Amino acid sequence: METAFEALIAFFLIVSGIFGFVGSFGLLKLRDAMSRLHAPTKATTLGVGGVLLASIFHSIAIEHHLSLHELLITLFLFLTAPVTAHFIAKAHIHMSETPETLPGAEQDGIWATHDVPVVEKTEGDKDSTA
Amino acid sequence: MKLLRRIFPHPHMTLLLTLVWMLLANSLSLNSLIFGLFLGVVIPFVTQPYWPDQPKLRNWLMVIEYILVVLYDIVVANIVVARIILFKRDQDRQPAWVCVPLDLRTPEAITVLAGTITMTPGTVTADLSAEGHNLLVHCLDASDPDAVRDEIKQRYERRLKEIFE
C-alpha cells in the first residue's frame, strides 16, 4: 500500500515538474509579450497543483494525518494568477498598443486602459515611463 | 431580522472566512473554530460600507457545477498550452485579439468571468471596455477567433448569468 502511494506521489511530482518546465520554456520560446503571458498563467497552475496534490497524499499516507493547507494555496493561486496576468496585460497595452492595433470595443468605442485624459508629459513622467 | 442583517451582512462570507481560518490554522480544535467565527463576523461587519451592492448567489448547485467545469478546463488548458509551446513552430502560431461582448452586468460576475478566461485554454483577459460592455481577450493560438468568443459565451457566461443574475 505504501509503495502504491509513493508511486502516486512520485507521479504527481513528475507531472508538476514537467508542467513547470514547459511554463518556463514558453517564456523563452514565444515571440510576443502577450503570448509569453499565457505560459506562466496556465502551465504553472498544473505545475503547482501537482506539487500540492503530492503534498496532500504524502501527509495522508506517510505521515498519517490530514493536512489541507494545500487547498488554500490552490485557492490563493486561483485568485492571484488572473489579477497578475491582468496587470501585466494592462501594462503591455499602455506601452505598446494603440486603439488602432486592438479590435474595436463595439458600442463603447475604446478599451478602459486607453480611456485616460491626455496629459502633457513633463520631464519627470518621461523618466518613469522609459 | 433587520438587526441580524446589520450584524451579519454576508452570512456566506462568515462561513467562508471561518473555513479559511481553520484551514490556515490546519486544526479542527474548538479554539480555531471560535477565533475563525470571530474573524468571520468582524471582517464582513467592518468592510460592509465598502461593498454596498452585494450580489445574491441564486443557485448553489450551479456554483458547484461551474467550479467543476472550470477545474476540468484548467487541466485541459494546461495540456493544450503545453502542446502549443512544445510542438508548434512559433511561425505557425496565430495569436489574436478577440472582443467578447458581455451580457453580464454585475461587476462580481464579470470579475469571475475574466478570471476564468485567464485560467482556461489559451486565453488571457487583457482589458474591459470603457463602459464595461466588452472584454478584450488575447488568444495564444486562434485560427477561428469567432469560435473562441462563442465558446466563452456558451460555456462560462451562460452559467454565470444563471448564478448571478
Coordinates of C-alpha atoms in Angstrom, one line a residue:
Chain A
M1 CA 0.0 0.0 0.0
E2 CA 2.8 2.3 1.0
T3 CA 4.5 1.7 -2.3
A4 CA 1.4 2.4 -4.3
F5 CA 1.1 5.8 -2.5
E6 CA 4.7 6.5 -3.1
A7 CA 4.3 5.8 -6.8
L8 CA 1.3 8.2 -6.9
I9 CA 3.2 10.9 -5.1
A10 CA 6.1 10.5 -7.5
F11 CA 3.7 10.6 -10.4
F12 CA 2.3 14.0 -9.3
L13 CA 5.7 15.4 -8.6
I14 CA 6.9 14.4 -12.1
V15 CA 3.8 15.8 -13.8
S16 CA 4.3 19.1 -11.9
G17 CA 7.9 19.2 -12.8
I18 CA 7.1 18.7 -16.5
F19 CA 4.5 21.5 -16.5
G20 CA 6.7 23.8 -14.5
F21 CA 9.4 23.3 -17.1
V22 CA 7.0 23.9 -20.0
G23 CA 5.8 27.1 -18.4
S24 CA 9.3 28.4 -18.1
F25 CA 10.3 27.2 -21.6
G26 CA 7.3 29.0 -23.0
L27 CA 8.6 32.3 -21.6
L28 CA 11.8 31.8 -23.6
K29 CA 10.3 30.5 -26.8
L30 CA 7.1 32.5 -27.6
R31 CA 7.7 35.6 -29.7
D32 CA 5.5 38.4 -28.3
A33 CA 4.8 39.7 -24.9
M34 CA 1.1 38.9 -24.8
S35 CA 1.8 35.2 -25.8
R36 CA 4.5 34.9 -23.2
L37 CA 1.9 35.8 -20.6
H38 CA 0.0 32.6 -21.4
A39 CA 2.8 30.3 -20.4
P40 CA 3.1 31.2 -16.7
T41 CA -0.6 31.7 -16.1
K42 CA -1.5 28.2 -17.3
A43 CA 1.2 25.7 -17.4
T44 CA 2.3 26.7 -14.0
T45 CA -1.2 26.2 -12.4
L46 CA -0.9 22.5 -13.0
G47 CA 2.7 22.6 -12.1
V48 CA 2.0 24.0 -8.6
G49 CA -1.3 21.9 -8.4
G50 CA 0.7 18.7 -8.9
V51 CA 3.1 19.5 -6.0
L52 CA 0.2 20.4 -3.7
L53 CA -1.6 17.1 -4.5
A54 CA 1.6 15.2 -3.9
S55 CA 1.9 17.0 -0.6
I56 CA -1.6 16.2 0.5
F57 CA -1.1 12.5 -0.4
H58 CA 2.2 12.5 1.4
S59 CA 0.7 13.8 4.6
I60 CA -2.1 11.3 4.5
A61 CA -0.2 8.2 3.5
I62 CA 3.3 8.6 5.0
E63 CA 2.7 11.0 8.0
H64 CA -0.8 9.7 8.7
H65 CA -2.5 13.0 9.4
L66 CA -4.8 15.1 7.2
S67 CA -3.3 18.4 6.0
L68 CA -5.4 20.7 3.9
H69 CA -3.2 23.8 3.9
E70 CA -2.6 22.9 0.3
L71 CA -6.2 23.6 -0.7
L72 CA -5.7 27.2 0.5
I73 CA -2.6 27.6 -1.6
T74 CA -4.6 26.5 -4.6
L75 CA -7.4 28.9 -3.8
F76 CA -5.0 31.8 -3.4
L77 CA -3.2 30.9 -6.6
F78 CA -6.5 30.9 -8.5
L79 CA -7.3 34.4 -7.1
T80 CA -3.9 35.9 -7.7
A81 CA -2.8 34.5 -11.1
P82 CA -5.6 36.2 -13.1
V83 CA -5.0 39.5 -11.3
T84 CA -1.3 39.4 -12.0
A85 CA -1.9 38.5 -15.6
H86 CA -4.4 41.3 -16.0
F87 CA -1.9 43.9 -14.6
I88 CA 0.8 42.7 -16.9
A89 CA -1.6 42.8 -19.9
K90 CA -2.7 46.4 -18.9
A91 CA 1.0 47.5 -18.7
H92 CA 1.6 45.9 -22.1
I93 CA -1.4 47.8 -23.6
H94 CA -0.2 51.0 -22.1
M95 CA 3.2 50.7 -23.5
S96 CA 2.9 49.0 -26.9
E97 CA -0.7 49.0 -28.1
T98 CA -2.8 51.9 -29.5
P99 CA -6.6 51.9 -30.1
E100 CA -5.8 51.1 -33.7
T101 CA -3.9 47.9 -33.1
L102 CA -6.7 46.4 -30.9
P103 CA -10.1 45.2 -32.2
G104 CA -12.9 47.8 -31.7
A105 CA -14.8 47.8 -28.5
E106 CA -18.2 47.9 -30.3
Q107 CA -20.6 50.3 -28.7
D108 CA -18.1 51.6 -26.1
G109 CA -15.6 52.6 -28.7
I110 CA -12.5 52.4 -26.6
W111 CA -10.9 50.0 -24.1
A112 CA -10.6 51.1 -20.5
T113 CA -6.8 51.2 -20.4
H114 CA -6.8 53.8 -23.3
D115 CA -9.7 55.7 -21.8
V116 CA -7.5 58.3 -20.0
P117 CA -7.4 62.1 -20.4
V118 CA -4.4 63.1 -22.4
V119 CA -2.0 65.0 -20.2
E120 CA 1.1 66.8 -21.5
K121 CA 4.1 64.8 -20.4
T122 CA 6.6 66.5 -18.1
E123 CA 10.3 65.6 -17.9
G124 CA 9.6 63.5 -14.7
D125 CA 6.9 61.4 -16.4
K126 CA 9.2 60.6 -19.4
D127 CA 11.8 59.2 -17.0
S128 CA 9.3 57.0 -15.2
T129 CA 7.8 55.5 -18.4
A130 CA 11.1 55.0 -20.2
Chain B
M1 CA -34.4 40.4 11.3
K2 CA -33.1 43.8 10.2
L3 CA -30.7 43.9 13.1
L4 CA -29.5 40.4 12.2
R5 CA -28.9 41.6 8.7
R6 CA -26.8 44.5 10.0
I7 CA -24.7 42.3 12.2
F8 CA -24.3 39.6 9.5
P9 CA -24.2 41.5 6.2
H10 CA -22.7 38.5 4.4
P11 CA -23.6 35.2 6.0
H12 CA -21.8 33.2 3.3
M13 CA -18.7 35.3 3.8
T14 CA -18.8 34.5 7.5
L15 CA -18.8 30.8 6.7
L16 CA -16.1 31.1 4.1
L17 CA -13.8 33.1 6.4
T18 CA -14.3 30.6 9.2
L19 CA -13.4 27.8 6.9
V20 CA -10.4 29.6 5.5
W21 CA -9.1 30.4 9.0
M22 CA -9.5 26.8 10.1
L23 CA -7.6 25.6 7.0
L24 CA -4.9 28.2 7.8
A25 CA -4.6 27.0 11.4
N26 CA -4.7 23.4 10.0
S27 CA -6.5 22.1 13.0
L28 CA -10.1 21.1 13.9
S29 CA -9.9 22.4 17.5
L30 CA -12.6 24.5 19.2
N31 CA -10.0 27.2 19.6
S32 CA -9.5 27.8 16.0
L33 CA -13.3 27.4 15.3
I34 CA -14.1 30.2 17.7
F35 CA -11.4 32.6 16.5
G36 CA -12.4 31.8 12.9
L37 CA -16.1 32.6 13.7
F38 CA -14.9 35.8 15.4
L39 CA -13.0 36.9 12.3
G40 CA -15.9 35.8 10.1
V41 CA -18.3 38.1 12.0
V42 CA -15.9 41.1 12.4
I43 CA -14.4 41.3 8.9
P44 CA -17.7 41.4 6.9
F45 CA -19.1 43.9 9.5
V46 CA -16.2 46.2 9.2
T47 CA -15.9 46.0 5.4
Q48 CA -19.7 46.3 4.8
P49 CA -19.7 50.0 3.9
Y50 CA -17.1 49.4 1.1
W51 CA -19.2 46.7 -0.6
P52 CA -22.7 48.2 -0.9
D53 CA -24.4 46.1 -3.6
Q54 CA -23.5 42.6 -2.8
P55 CA -24.7 40.1 -5.4
K56 CA -27.1 37.4 -4.4
L57 CA -26.0 33.9 -5.5
R58 CA -29.1 32.2 -6.9
N59 CA -28.2 28.6 -7.4
W60 CA -25.7 26.8 -5.3
L61 CA -25.8 23.7 -7.4
M62 CA -24.8 25.8 -10.4
V63 CA -21.9 27.2 -8.4
I64 CA -20.6 23.7 -7.8
E65 CA -21.2 22.7 -11.4
Y66 CA -19.3 25.8 -12.5
I67 CA -16.3 25.1 -10.3
L68 CA -16.1 21.5 -11.6
V69 CA -16.3 22.7 -15.2
V70 CA -13.6 25.3 -14.7
L71 CA -11.3 22.8 -12.8
Y72 CA -11.7 20.3 -15.7
D73 CA -11.0 23.1 -18.2
I74 CA -7.9 24.2 -16.3
V75 CA -6.4 20.7 -16.6
V76 CA -7.3 20.6 -20.3
A77 CA -5.9 24.1 -20.7
N78 CA -2.6 23.1 -19.3
I79 CA -2.2 20.2 -21.7
V80 CA -3.3 22.3 -24.7
V81 CA -0.9 25.2 -23.9
A82 CA 1.9 22.8 -23.2
R83 CA 1.4 21.1 -26.6
I84 CA 1.4 24.5 -28.3
I85 CA 4.5 25.6 -26.5
L86 CA 6.5 22.4 -27.1
F87 CA 5.4 21.2 -30.5
K88 CA 4.1 24.1 -32.6
R89 CA 6.5 26.1 -34.6
D90 CA 6.3 29.7 -33.4
Q91 CA 5.7 31.0 -37.0
D92 CA 2.6 28.7 -37.4
R93 CA 1.0 30.1 -34.2
Q94 CA -1.7 32.7 -34.8
P95 CA -2.1 34.9 -31.8
A96 CA -5.2 37.0 -31.9
W97 CA -7.2 39.7 -30.0
V98 CA -10.9 38.8 -29.5
C99 CA -13.6 41.2 -28.4
V100 CA -16.2 39.4 -26.3
P101 CA -19.5 41.3 -25.9
L102 CA -20.8 40.8 -22.3
D103 CA -24.4 40.1 -21.3
L104 CA -23.4 40.2 -17.7
R105 CA -23.8 43.4 -15.8
T106 CA -22.8 42.5 -12.2
P107 CA -19.2 43.6 -11.5
E108 CA -18.6 40.5 -9.4
A109 CA -19.8 38.2 -12.2
I110 CA -17.6 40.0 -14.8
T111 CA -14.6 39.6 -12.5
V112 CA -15.3 35.9 -12.2
L113 CA -15.7 35.5 -15.9
A114 CA -12.4 37.4 -16.6
G115 CA -10.6 35.3 -14.1
T116 CA -12.0 32.1 -15.6
I117 CA -11.0 33.2 -19.1
T118 CA -7.4 33.8 -17.9
M119 CA -7.2 30.3 -16.3
T120 CA -8.6 28.4 -19.3
P121 CA -7.5 27.2 -22.7
G122 CA -5.1 29.6 -24.5
T123 CA -6.9 32.8 -23.5
V124 CA -6.0 35.7 -21.3
T125 CA -8.3 38.6 -20.3
A126 CA -6.5 41.8 -21.1
D127 CA -8.9 44.6 -20.7
L128 CA -12.5 45.8 -20.2
S129 CA -14.1 48.3 -22.5
A130 CA -14.6 51.9 -21.2
E131 CA -18.3 51.4 -20.2
G132 CA -17.9 47.7 -19.3
H133 CA -19.8 46.1 -22.2
N134 CA -17.0 44.1 -23.7
L135 CA -14.0 42.1 -22.6
L136 CA -10.7 42.1 -24.6
V137 CA -9.3 38.6 -24.7
H138 CA -5.9 37.5 -26.1
C139 CA -5.7 34.1 -27.7
L140 CA -2.5 32.2 -27.8
D141 CA -3.4 30.3 -31.0
A142 CA -6.7 31.0 -32.6
S143 CA -7.3 30.2 -36.3
D144 CA -11.0 31.0 -35.7
P145 CA -11.5 33.9 -33.2
D146 CA -15.3 33.8 -33.5
A147 CA -15.3 30.2 -32.2
V148 CA -13.3 31.2 -29.2
R149 CA -15.8 34.0 -28.5
D150 CA -18.8 31.7 -28.9
E151 CA -17.3 29.1 -26.6
I152 CA -16.7 31.6 -23.8
K153 CA -20.2 32.9 -24.1
Q154 CA -21.7 29.4 -24.2
R155 CA -19.6 27.7 -21.6
Y156 CA -19.0 30.2 -18.9
E157 CA -21.1 33.3 -19.4
R158 CA -24.4 31.4 -19.7
R159 CA -23.7 29.6 -16.4
L160 CA -22.5 32.8 -14.6
K161 CA -25.7 34.6 -15.8
E162 CA -27.8 31.8 -14.1
I163 CA -25.7 32.1 -10.9
F164 CA -25.6 35.9 -10.5
E165 CA -28.5 37.4 -12.4

